[in-house]
Coordinates of C-alpha atoms and ligand atoms in Angstrom, one line a residue:
M1 CA 18.6 -47.4 68.9
E2 CA 20.9 -45.5 66.5
N3 CA 19.4 -44.6 62.8
Q4 CA 21.9 -42.7 60.8
M5 CA 24.2 -43.0 58.1
E6 CA 27.1 -40.7 59.1
I7 CA 29.7 -39.6 56.7
V8 CA 33.0 -38.3 58.2
I9 CA 35.5 -36.8 56.2
L10 CA 39.0 -36.4 57.6
P11 CA 42.1 -34.6 56.2
D12 CA 44.8 -38.1 56.2
S13 CA 44.6 -41.9 56.5
A14 CA 45.9 -41.8 60.2
E15 CA 42.9 -39.3 61.3
V16 CA 40.3 -41.9 59.7
G17 CA 42.0 -44.6 61.5
R18 CA 41.9 -42.8 64.8
V19 CA 38.1 -42.2 64.4
A20 CA 37.1 -45.5 62.7
A21 CA 39.3 -47.1 65.9
S22 CA 37.2 -44.9 68.5
V23 CA 34.2 -46.5 67.1
I24 CA 35.6 -50.1 67.7
A25 CA 37.1 -49.1 71.0
D26 CA 33.2 -47.8 72.2
V27 CA 32.0 -51.4 71.4
V28 CA 35.1 -53.1 72.9
A29 CA 35.0 -51.0 76.4
R30 CA 31.0 -51.8 76.6
K31 CA 31.4 -55.4 75.6
P32 CA 35.0 -57.1 76.2
D33 CA 33.3 -60.4 75.1
G34 CA 31.9 -59.3 72.0
A35 CA 32.6 -59.9 68.2
L36 CA 34.5 -57.9 66.0
G37 CA 34.0 -58.3 62.2
L38 CA 37.5 -57.9 60.6
A39 CA 38.4 -56.8 57.2
T40 CA 41.7 -57.2 55.0
G41 CA 43.3 -54.9 52.6
S42 CA 45.4 -51.8 53.3
S43 CA 42.2 -49.3 54.0
P44 CA 41.8 -50.7 57.8
L45 CA 45.5 -51.3 58.7
A46 CA 45.6 -47.2 60.4
I47 CA 42.4 -48.6 62.5
Y48 CA 44.5 -51.6 63.6
D49 CA 47.5 -49.7 63.9
E50 CA 45.5 -47.3 66.2
L51 CA 43.9 -49.9 68.5
A52 CA 47.1 -51.9 69.1
R53 CA 48.7 -48.7 70.6
R54 CA 45.8 -48.5 72.8
A55 CA 45.9 -52.3 73.3
A56 CA 49.9 -51.6 74.2
A57 CA 48.9 -48.4 76.5
G58 CA 46.6 -50.7 78.5
E59 CA 43.4 -49.0 77.5
L60 CA 41.7 -51.6 75.7
D61 CA 41.8 -55.6 76.6
F62 CA 41.1 -57.9 73.1
S63 CA 41.9 -61.2 74.8
R64 CA 38.3 -62.0 75.1
M65 CA 36.9 -60.7 71.7
R66 CA 35.6 -63.0 69.0
G67 CA 36.7 -62.4 65.7
F68 CA 35.4 -63.0 62.1
A69 CA 37.3 -62.4 59.4
L70 CA 35.0 -61.3 56.1
D71 CA 36.3 -63.2 53.3
E72 CA 39.5 -65.5 52.2
Y73 CA 40.8 -66.8 48.7
V74 CA 40.1 -70.2 47.7
G75 CA 42.7 -72.8 47.5
L76 CA 45.4 -70.6 49.0
D77 CA 47.8 -72.4 51.5
Y78 CA 47.0 -70.9 54.8
A79 CA 50.8 -71.0 55.1
H80 CA 51.1 -68.1 52.3
P81 CA 51.8 -64.6 53.2
E82 CA 48.9 -63.4 51.4
S83 CA 46.5 -65.9 52.6
Y84 CA 43.6 -63.8 54.6
H85 CA 44.4 -66.4 57.7
A86 CA 48.3 -65.2 57.4
V87 CA 46.8 -61.5 57.1
I88 CA 44.5 -61.4 59.9
D89 CA 47.0 -63.3 62.1
R90 CA 49.9 -60.6 60.9
T91 CA 47.7 -57.4 60.9
V92 CA 44.9 -58.3 63.6
T93 CA 45.0 -61.1 66.2
K94 CA 48.8 -60.4 67.3
P95 CA 49.1 -56.9 67.3
L96 CA 45.8 -56.6 69.1
G97 CA 46.3 -59.3 71.4
M98 CA 43.3 -61.7 70.5
D99 CA 43.0 -65.1 71.3
P100 CA 43.3 -67.0 68.1
E101 CA 41.2 -69.5 69.4
L102 CA 38.3 -66.7 68.8
V103 CA 39.6 -65.6 65.6
S104 CA 37.7 -67.0 62.7
V105 CA 38.5 -66.6 58.8
P106 CA 36.2 -68.4 56.0
D107 CA 37.3 -71.9 55.1
G108 CA 39.1 -71.5 51.6
L109 CA 40.4 -74.9 51.5
A110 CA 37.2 -76.9 52.3
Q111 CA 36.3 -80.2 50.3
D112 CA 32.8 -79.1 50.9
V113 CA 32.6 -75.5 50.4
P114 CA 28.8 -75.0 51.0
A115 CA 29.0 -76.9 54.1
A116 CA 31.9 -74.5 55.1
C117 CA 30.0 -71.2 54.5
A118 CA 26.6 -72.3 56.5
A119 CA 28.8 -73.7 59.1
Y120 CA 30.5 -70.1 59.1
E121 CA 27.2 -68.5 59.1
A122 CA 26.4 -70.7 62.1
A123 CA 29.5 -69.7 64.0
I124 CA 28.5 -66.0 63.5
D125 CA 25.4 -66.9 65.1
A126 CA 26.2 -68.8 68.0
A127 CA 28.5 -65.8 68.8
G128 CA 25.7 -63.6 69.1
G129 CA 26.0 -61.6 65.7
I130 CA 28.8 -59.3 65.1
D131 CA 28.8 -56.3 67.3
V132 CA 30.8 -54.0 64.8
Q133 CA 32.0 -54.9 61.1
I134 CA 34.8 -53.3 59.7
L135 CA 34.8 -52.7 55.7
G136 CA 37.2 -51.3 53.2
I137 CA 36.0 -51.0 49.8
G138 CA 37.1 -52.2 46.4
A139 CA 37.5 -49.4 43.5
N140 CA 34.6 -51.1 41.8
G141 CA 32.3 -50.9 44.9
H142 CA 33.2 -54.4 46.4
I143 CA 32.6 -54.7 50.4
G144 CA 34.3 -58.3 51.5
F145 CA 34.6 -60.0 48.4
N146 CA 30.8 -59.3 47.0
E147 CA 31.8 -57.9 43.7
P148 CA 29.2 -55.9 42.0
T149 CA 25.8 -57.8 41.1
S150 CA 26.1 -59.7 44.3
S151 CA 22.7 -60.5 45.8
L152 CA 21.8 -57.6 48.4
A153 CA 20.3 -60.6 50.7
S154 CA 23.7 -62.7 50.0
R155 CA 25.3 -65.2 52.8
T156 CA 28.8 -66.4 52.9
R157 CA 29.4 -68.3 50.1
I158 CA 31.7 -69.0 46.8
K159 CA 32.2 -65.9 44.7
T160 CA 34.5 -65.7 41.0
L161 CA 36.8 -62.7 41.6
T162 CA 36.5 -60.0 38.7
P163 CA 39.5 -59.1 37.0
K164 CA 39.8 -56.0 38.3
T165 CA 39.8 -57.2 41.8
R166 CA 42.2 -59.8 40.6
A167 CA 44.7 -56.7 39.0
D168 CA 44.2 -54.6 42.3
N169 CA 45.6 -57.4 44.4
A170 CA 48.2 -58.6 41.9
R171 CA 50.9 -56.4 43.9
F172 CA 50.4 -59.1 46.8
F173 CA 51.3 -61.6 44.6
D174 CA 54.7 -63.0 42.4
S175 CA 52.6 -62.5 39.3
P176 CA 48.8 -61.3 38.4
E177 CA 48.5 -65.5 37.3
A178 CA 49.0 -66.0 41.1
V179 CA 46.1 -64.5 42.5
P180 CA 43.3 -67.0 43.2
T181 CA 40.2 -66.6 40.8
H182 CA 37.7 -67.4 43.5
C183 CA 37.1 -66.7 47.1
V184 CA 34.6 -67.6 50.2
T185 CA 33.1 -64.1 51.6
Q186 CA 30.7 -63.1 53.7
G187 CA 27.5 -62.0 51.9
L188 CA 25.7 -58.6 52.0
G189 CA 23.1 -60.0 53.7
T190 CA 25.5 -61.5 56.5
I191 CA 26.9 -57.7 56.8
L192 CA 23.9 -56.4 57.1
R193 CA 23.2 -58.5 60.2
A194 CA 26.2 -56.8 62.2
R195 CA 24.7 -54.4 64.6
R196 CA 27.2 -51.8 63.5
L197 CA 29.0 -50.8 60.2
V198 CA 32.4 -48.8 60.0
L199 CA 33.4 -48.7 56.3
V200 CA 37.1 -46.7 56.0
A201 CA 38.7 -45.4 52.6
Q202 CA 41.7 -43.2 51.5
G203 CA 42.5 -41.8 48.5
E204 CA 40.9 -40.6 45.2
A205 CA 41.3 -44.2 43.7
K206 CA 38.3 -45.3 45.7
A207 CA 36.0 -41.5 45.4
E208 CA 34.0 -43.1 42.6
A209 CA 32.9 -46.2 44.5
I210 CA 32.4 -44.0 47.8
A211 CA 30.4 -41.5 45.8
A212 CA 28.4 -44.6 44.3
A213 CA 27.9 -46.1 47.6
V214 CA 26.9 -43.0 49.3
E215 CA 24.8 -41.2 47.1
G216 CA 23.9 -43.5 44.3
P217 CA 21.0 -46.0 44.2
V218 CA 20.8 -48.7 46.4
S219 CA 21.9 -51.2 43.5
A220 CA 24.0 -54.5 43.4
S221 CA 26.4 -52.8 40.9
C222 CA 27.4 -51.0 43.8
P223 CA 27.5 -53.6 46.6
A224 CA 28.9 -51.0 49.0
S225 CA 25.5 -49.2 48.5
V226 CA 23.7 -51.9 50.5
L227 CA 25.1 -49.8 53.4
Q228 CA 22.0 -47.4 52.9
L229 CA 19.8 -50.3 54.3
H230 CA 21.6 -50.6 57.4
E231 CA 20.4 -48.6 60.3
H232 CA 23.8 -47.6 61.9
A233 CA 26.3 -47.4 59.4
T234 CA 29.6 -44.7 59.6
V235 CA 31.9 -44.1 56.8
V236 CA 34.9 -42.7 57.4
I237 CA 36.9 -41.4 54.5
D238 CA 39.6 -38.9 53.7
E239 CA 39.4 -36.0 51.5
G240 CA 40.8 -37.9 48.5
A241 CA 38.3 -40.7 49.1
A242 CA 35.5 -37.6 49.4
S243 CA 36.5 -36.0 46.4
R244 CA 33.2 -37.1 44.3
L245 CA 30.3 -36.3 47.0
H246 CA 27.9 -33.7 45.9
N247 CA 26.9 -33.2 49.5
A248 CA 30.6 -33.0 51.0
D249 CA 30.0 -29.6 52.7
Y250 CA 27.3 -30.9 54.9
Y251 CA 28.6 -33.9 55.6
R252 CA 31.5 -31.9 57.2
Y253 CA 29.1 -29.4 58.8
T254 CA 27.2 -32.5 60.8
W255 CA 30.4 -33.6 62.0
A256 CA 31.5 -30.2 63.0
N257 CA 28.5 -29.9 65.0
K258 CA 27.7 -33.8 66.1
P259 CA 25.8 -33.1 69.5
E260 CA 28.0 -34.4 72.8
W261 CA 24.8 -36.7 73.3
Q262 CA 25.7 -38.6 70.0
R263 CA 28.2 -41.4 70.4
Y264 CA 30.4 -42.1 67.8
Ligands
GLP1 C1 40.3 -56.8 49.1 C2 39.4 -57.1 50.0 C3 38.1 -56.2 50.8 C4 38.8 -54.8 50.7 C5 39.3 -54.2 49.3 C6 40.3 -53.1 49.5 O1 40.3 -57.5 47.8 N1 38.6 -58.5 49.9 O2 37.9 -56.4 51.8 O3 38.0 -53.7 50.9 O4 40.0 -55.6 48.3 O5 41.5 -53.2 49.5 P1 42.3 -52.2 50.0 O6 42.0 -51.6 51.2 O7 43.5 -52.7 49.7 O8 42.2 -50.9 49.1

């Protein structure tokens, strides 16, 4: 059993993708019918690119892996290219060669949202839990769509997006008003139940959120700080995202001296 929060600082986004992909690849190789927790957003794209390359080269087989996305907008048609159903299909399911039948995304169109959220939690449990959860981080410290002040014990539920998150995501829509106001997201308590967490971030815009998540107090004010409660979380970031960390030199030293016996 691992017991660590590991901070890995790398020169650029491609390296972030390569190292984070190695963590995922390790799980897929050991458990080819396991379950991946999938994140949307631009941050994990470098991971998916690297995993798709390894799948195309025949090094990895995702055909029996299950996938569970973190979140979805409420009320956005799944045919909309920015619905997370469409994004996961385009950036993960197809490029990695996953079976669409085995990939689930929370139901943002359900008539009975609480029932759909409970069903999503039950589906994760029925799959035996998530083996490794991929995470990005919002500039305000959100993971999934767990905005600041989300309960640290929360499960999959409906949330109201903050104006900041709607503004950040407006670039994907025709106008800022077109960004949905609500979402369904796995809770922080759901995320904590995954056996492994891998959070990636690139660029200075994420530096403050990363510093709060890694070195700040565990607090619902920075939802990503909940990673400090997990027994095996890995934070893989570039120099820009690392630029506000006080102990960056120690993390670099730890990584440079990582013992052979310690897996990714
Ligand atoms: C989005 C997603 C998150 C993602 C975050 C950062 O709203 N719901 O899962 O981590 O915001 O996105 P990006 O990686 O594009 O900066």
